[in-house]
Coordinates of C-alpha atoms in Angstrom, one line a residue:
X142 CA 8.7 16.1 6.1
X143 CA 7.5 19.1 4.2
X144 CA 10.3 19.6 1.6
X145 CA 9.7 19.1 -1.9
X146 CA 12.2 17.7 -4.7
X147 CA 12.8 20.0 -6.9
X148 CA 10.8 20.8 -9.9
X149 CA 13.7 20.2 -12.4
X150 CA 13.7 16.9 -11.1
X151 CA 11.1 16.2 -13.3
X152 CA 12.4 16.9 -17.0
X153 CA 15.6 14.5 -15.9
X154 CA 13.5 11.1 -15.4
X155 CA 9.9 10.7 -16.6
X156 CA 7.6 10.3 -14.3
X157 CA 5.5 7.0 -14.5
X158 CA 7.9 5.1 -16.9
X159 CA 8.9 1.7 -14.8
X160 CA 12.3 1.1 -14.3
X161 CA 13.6 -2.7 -14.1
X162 CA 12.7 -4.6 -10.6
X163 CA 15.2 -6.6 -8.3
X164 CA 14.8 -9.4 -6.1
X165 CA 11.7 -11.9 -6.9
X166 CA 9.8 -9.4 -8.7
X167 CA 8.2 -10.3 -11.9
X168 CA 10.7 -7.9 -14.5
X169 CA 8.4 -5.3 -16.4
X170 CA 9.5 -6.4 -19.2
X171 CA 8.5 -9.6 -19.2
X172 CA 5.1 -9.5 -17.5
X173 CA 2.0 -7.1 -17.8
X174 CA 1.2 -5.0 -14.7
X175 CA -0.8 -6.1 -12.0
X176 CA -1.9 -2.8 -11.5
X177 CA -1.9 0.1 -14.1
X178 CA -2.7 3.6 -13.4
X179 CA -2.8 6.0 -16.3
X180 CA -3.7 9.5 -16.7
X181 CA -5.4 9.7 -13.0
X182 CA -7.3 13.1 -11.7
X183 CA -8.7 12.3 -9.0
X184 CA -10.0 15.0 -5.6
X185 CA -12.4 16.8 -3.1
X186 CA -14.6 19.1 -4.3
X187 CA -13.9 21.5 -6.8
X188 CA -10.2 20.7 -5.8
X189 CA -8.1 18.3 -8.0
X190 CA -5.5 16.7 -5.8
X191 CA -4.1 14.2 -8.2
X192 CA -3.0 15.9 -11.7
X193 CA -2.4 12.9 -14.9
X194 CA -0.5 10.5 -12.1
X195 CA 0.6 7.2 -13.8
X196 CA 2.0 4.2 -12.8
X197 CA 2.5 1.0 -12.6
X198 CA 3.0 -2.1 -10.3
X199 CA 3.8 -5.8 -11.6
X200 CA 3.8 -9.2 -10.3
X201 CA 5.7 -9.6 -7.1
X202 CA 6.6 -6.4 -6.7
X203 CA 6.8 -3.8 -3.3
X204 CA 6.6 -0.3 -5.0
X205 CA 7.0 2.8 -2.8
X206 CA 5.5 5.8 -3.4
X207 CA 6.7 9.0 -1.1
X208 CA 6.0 12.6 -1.1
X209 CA 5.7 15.5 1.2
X210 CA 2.4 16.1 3.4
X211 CA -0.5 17.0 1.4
X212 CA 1.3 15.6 -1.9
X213 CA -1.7 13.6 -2.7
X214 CA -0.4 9.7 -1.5
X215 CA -3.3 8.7 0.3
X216 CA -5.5 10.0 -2.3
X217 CA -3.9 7.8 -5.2
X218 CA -4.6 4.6 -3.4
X219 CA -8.2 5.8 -2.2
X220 CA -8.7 6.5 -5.7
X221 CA -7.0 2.8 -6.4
X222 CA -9.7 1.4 -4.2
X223 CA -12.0 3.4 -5.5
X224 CA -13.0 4.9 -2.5
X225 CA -12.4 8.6 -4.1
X226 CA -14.2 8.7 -7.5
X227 CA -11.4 9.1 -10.4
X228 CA -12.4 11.8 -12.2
X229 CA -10.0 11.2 -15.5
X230 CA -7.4 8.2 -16.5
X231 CA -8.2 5.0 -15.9
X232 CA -7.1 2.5 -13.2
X233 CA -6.8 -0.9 -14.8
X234 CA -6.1 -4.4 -12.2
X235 CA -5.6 -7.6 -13.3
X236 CA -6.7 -6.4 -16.7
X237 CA -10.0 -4.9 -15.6
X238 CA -10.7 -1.8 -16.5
X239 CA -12.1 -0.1 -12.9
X240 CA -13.0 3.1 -13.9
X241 CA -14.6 2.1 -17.0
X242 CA -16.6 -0.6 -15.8
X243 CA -17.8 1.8 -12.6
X244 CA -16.8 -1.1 -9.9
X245 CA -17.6 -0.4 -6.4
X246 CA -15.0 -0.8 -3.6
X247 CA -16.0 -4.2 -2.2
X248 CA -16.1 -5.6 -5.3
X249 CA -12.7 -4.2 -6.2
X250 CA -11.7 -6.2 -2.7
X251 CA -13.5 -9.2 -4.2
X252 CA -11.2 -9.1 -7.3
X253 CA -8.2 -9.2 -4.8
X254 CA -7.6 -5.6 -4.2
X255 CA -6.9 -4.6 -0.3
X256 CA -6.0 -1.4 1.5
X257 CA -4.7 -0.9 4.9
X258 CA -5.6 2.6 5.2
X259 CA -4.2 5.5 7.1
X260 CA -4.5 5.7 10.5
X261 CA -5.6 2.2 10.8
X262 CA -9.6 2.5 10.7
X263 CA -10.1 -0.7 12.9
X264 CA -13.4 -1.1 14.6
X265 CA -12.7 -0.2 17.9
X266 CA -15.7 -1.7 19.8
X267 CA -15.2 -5.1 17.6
X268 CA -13.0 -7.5 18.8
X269 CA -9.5 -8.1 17.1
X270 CA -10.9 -12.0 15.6
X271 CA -14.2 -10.3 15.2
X272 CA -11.8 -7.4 12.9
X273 CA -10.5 -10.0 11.3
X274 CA -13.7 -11.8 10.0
X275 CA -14.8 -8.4 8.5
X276 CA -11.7 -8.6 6.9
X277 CA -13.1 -11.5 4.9
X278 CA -16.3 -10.3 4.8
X279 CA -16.3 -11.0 0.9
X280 CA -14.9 -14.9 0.7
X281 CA -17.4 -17.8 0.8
X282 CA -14.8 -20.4 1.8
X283 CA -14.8 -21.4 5.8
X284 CA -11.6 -23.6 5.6
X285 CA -9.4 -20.7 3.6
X286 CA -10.6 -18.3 5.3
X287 CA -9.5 -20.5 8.5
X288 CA -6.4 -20.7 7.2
X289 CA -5.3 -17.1 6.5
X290 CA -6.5 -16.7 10.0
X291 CA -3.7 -19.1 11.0
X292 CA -1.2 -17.3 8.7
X293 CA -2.2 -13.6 10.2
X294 CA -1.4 -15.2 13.7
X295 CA 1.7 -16.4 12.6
X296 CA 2.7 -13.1 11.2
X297 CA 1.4 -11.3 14.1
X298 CA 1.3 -13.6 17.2
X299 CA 0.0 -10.7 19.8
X300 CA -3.1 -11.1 18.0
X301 CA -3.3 -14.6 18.9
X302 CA -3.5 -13.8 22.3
X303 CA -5.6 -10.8 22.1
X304 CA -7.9 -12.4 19.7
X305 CA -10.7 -11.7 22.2
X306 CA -9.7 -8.3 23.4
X307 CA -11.7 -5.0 21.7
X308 CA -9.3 -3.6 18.7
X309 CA -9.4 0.1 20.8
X310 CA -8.2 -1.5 23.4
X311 CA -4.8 -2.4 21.7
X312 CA -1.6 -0.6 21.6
X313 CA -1.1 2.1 18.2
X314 CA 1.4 -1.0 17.1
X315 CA -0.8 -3.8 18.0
X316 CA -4.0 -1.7 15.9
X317 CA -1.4 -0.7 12.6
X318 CA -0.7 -4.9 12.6
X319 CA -4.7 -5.2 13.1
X320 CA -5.3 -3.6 10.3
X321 CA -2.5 -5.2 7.9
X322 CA -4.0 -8.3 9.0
X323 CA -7.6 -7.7 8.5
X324 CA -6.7 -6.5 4.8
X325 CA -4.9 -10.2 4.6
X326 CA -8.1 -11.4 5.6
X327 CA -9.1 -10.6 2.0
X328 CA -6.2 -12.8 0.3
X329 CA -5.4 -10.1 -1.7
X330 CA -3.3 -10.1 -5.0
X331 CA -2.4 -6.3 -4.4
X332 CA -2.2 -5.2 -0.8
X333 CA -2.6 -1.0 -0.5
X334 CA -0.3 -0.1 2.4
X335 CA -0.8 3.7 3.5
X336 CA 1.7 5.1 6.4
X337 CA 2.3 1.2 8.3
X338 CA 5.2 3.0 10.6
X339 CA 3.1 6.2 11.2
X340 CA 3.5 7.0 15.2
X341 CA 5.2 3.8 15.9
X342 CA 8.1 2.6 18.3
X343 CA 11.2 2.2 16.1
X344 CA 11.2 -1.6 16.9
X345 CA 7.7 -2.0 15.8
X346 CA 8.3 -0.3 12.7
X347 CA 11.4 -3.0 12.4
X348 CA 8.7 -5.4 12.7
X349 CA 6.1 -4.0 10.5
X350 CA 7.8 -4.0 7.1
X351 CA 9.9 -8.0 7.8
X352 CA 6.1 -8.8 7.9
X353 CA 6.2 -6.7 4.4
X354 CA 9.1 -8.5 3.1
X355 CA 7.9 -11.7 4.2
X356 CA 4.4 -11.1 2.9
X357 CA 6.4 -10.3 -0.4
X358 CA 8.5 -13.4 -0.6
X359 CA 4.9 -15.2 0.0
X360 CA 3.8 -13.9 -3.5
X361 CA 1.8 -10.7 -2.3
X362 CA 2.4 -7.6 -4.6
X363 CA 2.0 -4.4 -2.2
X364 CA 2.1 -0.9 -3.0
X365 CA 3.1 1.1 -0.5
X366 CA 3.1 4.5 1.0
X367 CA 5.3 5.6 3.5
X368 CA 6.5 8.9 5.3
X369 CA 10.0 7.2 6.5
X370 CA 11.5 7.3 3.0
X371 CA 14.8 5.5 3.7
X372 CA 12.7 2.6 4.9
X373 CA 10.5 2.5 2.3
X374 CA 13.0 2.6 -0.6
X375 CA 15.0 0.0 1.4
X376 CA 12.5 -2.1 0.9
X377 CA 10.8 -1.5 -2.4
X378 CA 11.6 -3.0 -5.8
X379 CA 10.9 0.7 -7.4
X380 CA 9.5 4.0 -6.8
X381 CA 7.3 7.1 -6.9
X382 CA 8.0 10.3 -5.7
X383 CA 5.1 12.7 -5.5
X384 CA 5.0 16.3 -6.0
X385 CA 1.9 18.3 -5.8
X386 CA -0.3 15.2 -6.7
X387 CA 2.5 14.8 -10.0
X388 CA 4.9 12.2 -10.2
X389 CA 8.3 13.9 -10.4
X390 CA 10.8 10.9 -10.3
X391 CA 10.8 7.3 -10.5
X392 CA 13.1 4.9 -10.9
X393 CA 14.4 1.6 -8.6
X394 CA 14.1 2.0 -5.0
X395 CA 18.2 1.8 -4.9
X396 CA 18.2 4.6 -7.3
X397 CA 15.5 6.9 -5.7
X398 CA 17.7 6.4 -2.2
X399 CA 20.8 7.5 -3.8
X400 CA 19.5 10.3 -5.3
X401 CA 21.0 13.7 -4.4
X402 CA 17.6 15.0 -4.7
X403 CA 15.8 12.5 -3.0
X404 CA 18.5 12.4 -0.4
X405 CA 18.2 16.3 0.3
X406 CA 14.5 16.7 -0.1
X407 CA 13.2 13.6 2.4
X408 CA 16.2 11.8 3.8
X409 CA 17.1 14.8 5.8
X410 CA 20.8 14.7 3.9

């Protein structure tokens, strides 16, 4: 989708400001974030993609964050991860200041941070348990880590049975739960979710986010970005939309589906 909400959309709702969660979620105003992003510039070169974004996620919550191509999603949770140096703001987890402190990407994993990135980035000449392990490359406990293992197969049963099969060997749907697993691998707090339905099967997509939900219900906070809006805001507590690496609206993800703008702009109404 390449439209855009409307500028105007902007001075009506202020972007970054939380609104009250439904469902399980911790409310905001009752708990402090899991994850707080303020002020964030963050890009490529002499190019800034993300301009002062903020937000926030808390405790148990799915929050959604959509945009058009080129908005600057996947750059706010590679910045997250700090895989894309922040350049201004801060990014605070679990009340740990990342930019401040300067904290590399696998310890930000250690400190229960994962991301699921674009495009799945298995390793295609590894095997899918062989995936997996990598995905837990930074725990020093053999029977949890045996465990999740258990728990990803549960979630994902194919990769069960193809546990000894090369990860590019696997089906686009069979990789994209690969790489949601792998991240599990990590027992995150915070699970980065970037495009999980990209190029997938309608059912599979089905699939993909009642692993979300479930994952959810099992006390995982996940922040996702997704290109099929009307899923996404189905499914999320709250959310973001992204303009020109700006936040533009936010509200719950009930609100954000039933807005005209929203509606018009990415829901193809």
């Amino acid at each position: 989708m390449t439209a855009a909400v409307p500028s105007a959309a902007s001075a009506e709702l202020s972007p970054g400001v939380p609104q009250p969660a439904t469902g399980d979620a911790t409310s905001p105003a009752t708990a402090s974030p899991l994850l707080l992003v303020e002020d964030l510039e963050a890009g490529y070169g002499p190019i800034n993609v993300l301009h002062r974004l903020s937000l926030t996620v808390y405790p148990g919550e799915i929050v959604a964050i959509i945009g058009a191509n080129g908005a600057g999603k996947t750059t706010t949770l590679l910045a997250i991860s700090g895989i894309v140096p922040a350049r201004a703001g801060r990014i605070v987890f679990q009340g740990r200041d990342l930019t401040a402190e300067g904290i590399p990407p696998h310890e930000i994993v250690r400190l229960g941070l994962a991301h699921a990135p674009e495009g799945r980035k298995i390793f295609p000449r590894l095997t899918v348990r062989e995936n997996l392990d990598m995905g837990a490359f930074t725990r020093n406990d053999p029977d949890g880590i045996a465990a999740d293992l258990e728990k990803v197969f549960t979630l994902f049963p194919i990769l069960r049975q193809r546990q000894q099969q090369p990860g590019g060997l696997l089906s686009g749907g069979e990789q994209q739960m690969l790489a949601i697993a792998r991240a599990l691998m990590a027992r995150p707090k915070l699970l980065l979710l970037d495009e999980p339905s990209l190029g997938l099967a309608p059912q599979i997509v089905v699939h993909i986010f009642q692993v979300i939900r479930e994952l959810n219900r099992q006390g995982v906070s996940v922040l996702l970005v997704e290109q099929n809006a009307r899923m996404a805001l189905k499914n999320a507590h709250r959310g973001y939309v992204l303009e020109t690496g700006r936040i533009t609206l936010s509200g719950t993800g009930q609100q954000l589906l039933h807005d005209p703008r929203v509606r018009a702009a990415y829901l193809g109404e």
